[in-house]
mmCIF file of C-alpha atoms in Angstrom:
data_model
loop_
_atom_site.group_PDB
_atom_site.id
_atom_site.type_symbol
_atom_site.label_atom_id
_atom_site.label_comp_id
_atom_site.label_asym_id
_atom_site.label_seq_id
_atom_site.Cartn_x
_atom_site.Cartn_y
_atom_site.Cartn_z
ATOM 1 C CA MET A 1 54.813 -89.749 23.211
ATOM 2 C CA THR A 2 52.329 -87.238 24.548
ATOM 3 C CA ASN A 3 53.614 -87.150 28.091
ATOM 4 C CA ARG A 4 57.474 -87.104 26.791
ATOM 5 C CA THR A 5 56.104 -83.484 24.922
ATOM 6 C CA ALA A 6 54.088 -82.316 28.108
ATOM 7 C CA LEU A 7 57.542 -83.152 30.106
ATOM 8 C CA ILE A 8 59.402 -80.768 27.567
ATOM 9 C CA PHE A 9 56.895 -78.312 27.535
ATOM 10 C CA GLY A 10 56.851 -77.860 31.039
ATOM 11 C CA ALA A 11 60.838 -77.642 31.815
ATOM 12 C CA ALA A 12 60.550 -74.992 28.772
ATOM 13 C CA CYS A 13 58.078 -72.940 30.231
ATOM 14 C CA ALA A 14 59.850 -73.399 33.738
ATOM 15 C CA LEU A 15 63.146 -71.961 32.266
ATOM 16 C CA MET A 16 61.754 -68.991 30.659
ATOM 17 C CA ALA A 17 59.833 -67.977 33.827
ATOM 18 C CA THR A 18 62.876 -68.416 35.802
ATOM 19 C CA PRO A 19 64.643 -65.401 35.200
ATOM 20 C CA VAL A 20 61.544 -63.174 35.759
ATOM 21 C CA PHE A 21 61.542 -63.846 39.416
ATOM 22 C CA ALA A 22 65.223 -63.006 39.563
ATOM 23 C CA GLN A 23 64.686 -59.604 38.385
ATOM 24 C CA GLU A 24 62.300 -58.791 40.659
ATOM 25 C CA GLY A 25 63.195 -56.741 43.720
ATOM 26 C CA GLU A 26 62.266 -53.554 45.527
ATOM 27 C CA ALA A 27 61.631 -50.224 44.079
ATOM 28 C CA PRO A 28 64.598 -48.032 44.847
ATOM 29 C CA ALA A 29 64.070 -45.708 48.097
ATOM 30 C CA ALA A 30 63.998 -42.154 47.653
ATOM 31 C CA THR A 31 67.112 -40.410 48.285
ATOM 32 C CA PRO A 32 66.633 -38.136 51.574
ATOM 33 C CA ASP A 33 68.137 -34.950 49.637
ATOM 34 C CA ALA A 34 65.806 -35.153 47.007
ATOM 35 C CA GLU A 35 63.699 -32.198 47.267
ATOM 36 C CA LYS A 36 59.772 -33.005 47.424
ATOM 37 C CA ILE A 37 57.318 -30.914 45.568
ATOM 38 C CA ASN A 38 53.663 -30.265 45.596
ATOM 39 C CA MET A 39 52.193 -29.041 42.851
ATOM 40 C CA VAL A 40 48.427 -27.595 44.239
ATOM 41 C CA ILE A 41 45.767 -25.799 42.150
ATOM 42 C CA VAL A 42 43.848 -23.327 44.579
ATOM 43 C CA TYR A 43 40.964 -21.149 43.635
ATOM 44 C CA GLY A 44 39.932 -17.601 44.226
ATOM 45 C CA GLU A 45 41.371 -16.249 47.381
ATOM 46 C CA ASP A 46 42.058 -19.963 48.751
ATOM 47 C CA GLU A 47 45.861 -19.824 50.891
ATOM 48 C CA CYS A 48 48.419 -21.391 49.165
ATOM 49 C CA ALA A 49 50.498 -23.417 51.809
ATOM 50 C CA ALA A 50 54.087 -22.094 52.361
ATOM 51 C CA SER A 51 57.276 -24.026 51.437
ATOM 52 C CA THR A 52 59.019 -25.544 53.862
ATOM 53 C CA ASP A 53 62.775 -26.497 54.087
ATOM 54 C CA ASP A 54 61.889 -30.030 52.993
ATOM 55 C CA GLN A 55 58.996 -29.060 50.616
ATOM 56 C CA ILE A 56 58.642 -26.896 47.682
ATOM 57 C CA ASN A 57 54.846 -25.689 47.517
ATOM 58 C CA VAL A 58 54.039 -24.319 44.199
ATOM 59 C CA CYS A 59 50.495 -23.349 44.003
ATOM 60 C CA ALA A 60 48.684 -22.471 40.236
ATOM 61 C CA ARG A 61 45.689 -19.859 41.263
ATOM 62 C CA LEU A 62 42.313 -20.108 38.726
ATOM 63 C CA SER A 63 39.796 -17.769 39.116
ATOM 64 C CA GLU A 64 36.754 -18.758 41.787
ATOM 65 C CA SER A 65 34.309 -19.562 39.179
ATOM 66 C CA ASP A 66 36.682 -22.500 37.694
ATOM 67 C CA ARG A 67 36.200 -24.395 41.236
ATOM 68 C CA TYR A 68 33.394 -26.858 39.984
ATOM 69 C CA ARG A 69 33.660 -26.621 36.220
ATOM 70 C CA ILE A 70 34.845 -29.135 33.786
ATOM 71 C CA PRO A 71 38.615 -28.546 33.167
ATOM 72 C CA THR A 72 39.128 -26.335 29.871
ATOM 73 C CA GLN A 73 40.644 -29.037 28.278
ATOM 74 C CA LEU A 74 37.764 -31.587 28.790
ATOM 75 C CA ARG A 75 34.915 -28.939 27.680
ATOM 76 C CA ASP A 76 35.143 -28.779 24.058
ATOM 77 C CA ASP A 77 35.467 -31.695 21.431
ATOM 78 C CA PRO A 78 38.890 -32.073 20.731
ATOM 79 C CA ASN A 79 38.274 -34.025 17.521
ATOM 80 C CA ASP A 80 36.059 -31.166 15.983
ATOM 81 C CA PRO A 81 37.445 -30.936 12.477
ATOM 82 C CA SER A 82 37.403 -26.948 12.621
ATOM 83 C CA LYS A 83 39.502 -27.102 15.304
ATOM 84 C CA GLU A 84 42.728 -29.082 13.539
ATOM 85 C CA ALA A 85 45.355 -27.136 11.739
ATOM 86 C CA TRP A 86 45.909 -27.214 7.886
ATOM 87 C CA THR A 87 49.488 -28.648 8.600
ATOM 88 C CA ASN A 88 48.152 -31.385 10.041
ATOM 89 C CA ARG A 89 45.382 -32.125 7.466
ATOM 90 C CA VAL A 90 48.184 -32.063 4.728
ATOM 91 C CA LEU A 91 50.396 -34.340 7.096
ATOM 92 C CA ALA A 92 47.752 -36.732 7.466
ATOM 93 C CA TYR A 93 47.706 -37.226 3.571
ATOM 94 C CA GLU A 94 51.032 -38.460 3.539
ATOM 95 C CA TYR A 95 49.880 -41.667 5.077
ATOM 96 C CA VAL A 96 47.419 -42.449 1.942
ATOM 97 C CA GLY A 97 48.536 -45.060 -0.279
ATOM 98 C CA ARG A 98 51.593 -45.755 1.589
ATOM 99 C CA GLU A 99 52.002 -49.488 2.441
ATOM 100 C CA GLY A 100 55.271 -51.525 3.935
ATOM 101 C CA THR A 101 57.597 -50.877 6.986
ATOM 102 C CA MET A 102 56.759 -47.526 8.732
ATOM 103 C CA SER A 103 53.607 -47.012 7.028
ATOM 104 C CA CYS A 104 50.934 -48.016 9.788
ATOM 105 C CA SER A 105 48.639 -49.848 7.505
ATOM 106 C CA ALA A 106 47.365 -52.939 7.481
ATOM 107 C CA SER A 107 48.730 -54.414 4.443
ATOM 108 C CA GLY A 108 52.356 -55.165 3.276
ATOM 109 C CA ALA A 109 55.374 -56.261 5.730
ATOM 110 C CA GLY A 110 55.998 -54.401 8.251
ATOM 111 C CA GLY A 111 52.776 -52.429 7.855
ATOM 112 C CA PHE A 112 52.247 -51.960 11.894
ATOM 113 C CA THR A 113 55.903 -50.691 12.451
ATOM 114 C CA GLY A 114 54.927 -46.837 11.846
ATOM 115 C CA CYS A 115 51.709 -47.048 13.990
ATOM 116 C CA GLY A 116 53.922 -46.733 17.209
ATOM 117 C CA LEU A 117 55.794 -43.530 15.794
ATOM 118 C CA LYS A 118 52.518 -41.971 14.604
ATOM 119 C CA GLN A 119 51.105 -42.578 18.190
ATOM 120 C CA ILE A 120 53.944 -41.102 19.898
ATOM 121 C CA ASP A 121 54.375 -38.106 17.516
ATOM 122 C CA ALA A 122 50.360 -37.109 17.965
ATOM 123 C CA ALA A 123 51.007 -37.121 21.847
ATOM 124 C CA TYR A 124 53.880 -34.507 21.534
ATOM 125 C CA ALA A 125 52.123 -32.579 19.504
ATOM 126 C CA GLU A 126 49.090 -32.790 21.965
ATOM 127 C CA LYS A 127 51.286 -32.129 24.843
ATOM 128 C CA LYS A 128 52.881 -28.882 23.137
ATOM 129 C CA GLU A 129 49.454 -27.437 22.327
ATOM 130 C CA ASP A 130 47.880 -28.271 26.186
ATOM 131 C CA PRO A 131 46.551 -25.231 27.137
ATOM 132 C CA GLY A 132 46.486 -26.372 30.662
ATOM 133 C CA LEU A 133 48.866 -25.661 33.646
ATOM 134 C CA THR A 134 52.839 -25.537 33.167
ATOM 135 C CA PHE A 135 54.120 -26.755 36.534
ATOM 136 C CA GLY A 136 57.594 -26.805 35.274
ATOM 137 C CA ARG A 137 57.924 -23.056 35.047
ATOM 138 C CA MET A 138 56.441 -22.300 38.569
ATOM 139 C CA ILE A 139 58.914 -25.098 40.090
ATOM 140 C CA ALA A 140 61.631 -23.022 38.223
ATOM 141 C CA ALA A 141 60.731 -20.032 39.592
ATOM 142 C CA GLU A 142 60.021 -21.364 43.423
ATOM 143 C CA ARG A 143 63.439 -22.744 43.317
ATOM 144 C CA LYS A 144 65.258 -19.631 42.039
ATOM 145 C CA LYS A 145 63.365 -17.913 44.732
ATOM 146 C CA ARG A 146 64.504 -20.107 47.510
ATOM 147 C CA LEU A 147 68.310 -20.198 46.018
ATOM 148 C CA ASP A 148 67.898 -16.142 46.265
ATOM 149 C CA THR A 149 66.920 -16.335 49.855
ATOM 150 C CA ILE A 150 69.837 -19.071 50.642
ATOM 151 C CA ASP A 151 72.734 -16.709 48.627
ATOM 152 C CA ALA A 152 71.013 -13.451 50.805
ATOM 153 C CA GLU A 153 71.475 -15.523 54.421
ATOM 154 C CA ALA A 154 75.165 -16.620 53.226
ATOM 155 C CA ALA A 155 76.056 -12.856 52.453
ATOM 156 C CA LEU A 156 74.691 -11.852 55.995
ATOM 157 C CA VAL A 157 76.758 -14.990 57.652
ATOM 158 C CA GLU A 158 79.926 -13.818 55.610
ATOM 159 C CA GLU A 159 79.495 -10.224 56.847
ATOM 160 C CA ARG A 160 79.087 -11.350 60.391
ATOM 161 C CA VAL A 161 82.119 -13.004 60.268
ATOM 162 C CA LYS A 162 84.269 -10.456 58.704
ATOM 163 C CA GLN A 163 83.140 -7.895 61.109
ATOM 164 C CA PHE A 164 83.790 -10.564 64.112
ATOM 165 C CA GLU A 165 87.685 -11.245 62.890
ATOM 166 C CA LYS A 166 87.834 -7.324 62.139
ATOM 167 C CA GLU A 167 87.202 -6.749 65.902
ATOM 168 C CA ARG A 168 89.332 -9.548 67.117
ATOM 169 C CA ALA A 169 92.323 -8.404 65.103
ATOM 170 C CA GLU A 170 91.884 -4.920 66.833
ATOM 171 C CA ARG A 171 91.292 -6.385 70.133
ATOM 172 C CA GLU A 172 94.668 -8.212 69.661
ATOM 173 C CA ALA A 173 96.626 -5.368 68.482
ATOM 174 C CA ARG A 174 95.575 -2.902 71.353
ATOM 175 C CA MET A 175 96.474 -6.164 73.879
ATOM 176 C CA ALA A 176 99.682 -6.459 72.212
ATOM 177 C CA ASN A 177 100.178 -2.326 72.364
ATOM 178 C CA GLU A 178 98.993 -2.011 76.072
ATOM 179 C CA ALA A 179 101.270 -4.802 77.664
ATOM 180 C CA PRO A 180 103.706 -5.785 75.469
ATOM 181 C CA GLY A 181 105.760 -8.822 76.891
ATOM 182 C CA THR A 182 102.796 -9.693 79.831
ATOM 183 C CA GLU A 183 100.229 -11.948 78.228
ATOM 184 C CA ASN A 184 97.719 -13.309 80.343
ATOM 185 C CA PRO A 185 97.732 -17.072 79.899
ATOM 186 C CA ASP A 186 94.320 -17.542 81.713
ATOM 187 C CA SER A 187 92.684 -14.985 79.196
ATOM 188 C CA ALA A 188 91.172 -16.964 76.037
ATOM 189 C CA PRO A 189 90.039 -15.234 72.814
ATOM 190 C CA PRO A 190 86.468 -14.711 72.762
ATOM 191 C CA GLN A 191 84.304 -17.178 70.659
ATOM 192 C CA PRO A 192 82.254 -16.393 67.564
ATOM 193 C CA GLU A 193 78.357 -16.176 68.382
#
């Protein structure tokens, strides 16, 4: 009887593990047209590398005195009660005495279910209050600067094309007025640069 049970248990384990092997695969390759963003913190008068066509370099500049210091977020005790806002203290009292589903308590059925949401809310609150660097805004500013240069270059090219077309129309009109009916088949129209 024990051999049969072991055989059934082994077969069940093998069947449960089979879909895992089928789902594994290579990570998707990065698309070639995706822009690469390099975020760097530079100190004092250090040079910030210039952006290239395929990579945007975003530099956050801090003072020279911060080069070898512990980051500001880690210098103080984040658990110091004097730094906690009164609204957070009041919200903490909401959970006192709660039990059951979505309560994050050890008692009651489903008391654990609210713990994950509580941690997620705490993480978002911490992220919102983070005094650290905001690379998102710096990246957006660098993108805008890059798009502005592209638009300026496109406007210059468009002006050159308009000028060339105008000169070409004037040449053709001049040639038509100088010798009507005598076209030279060997002459080719000038090509743009």
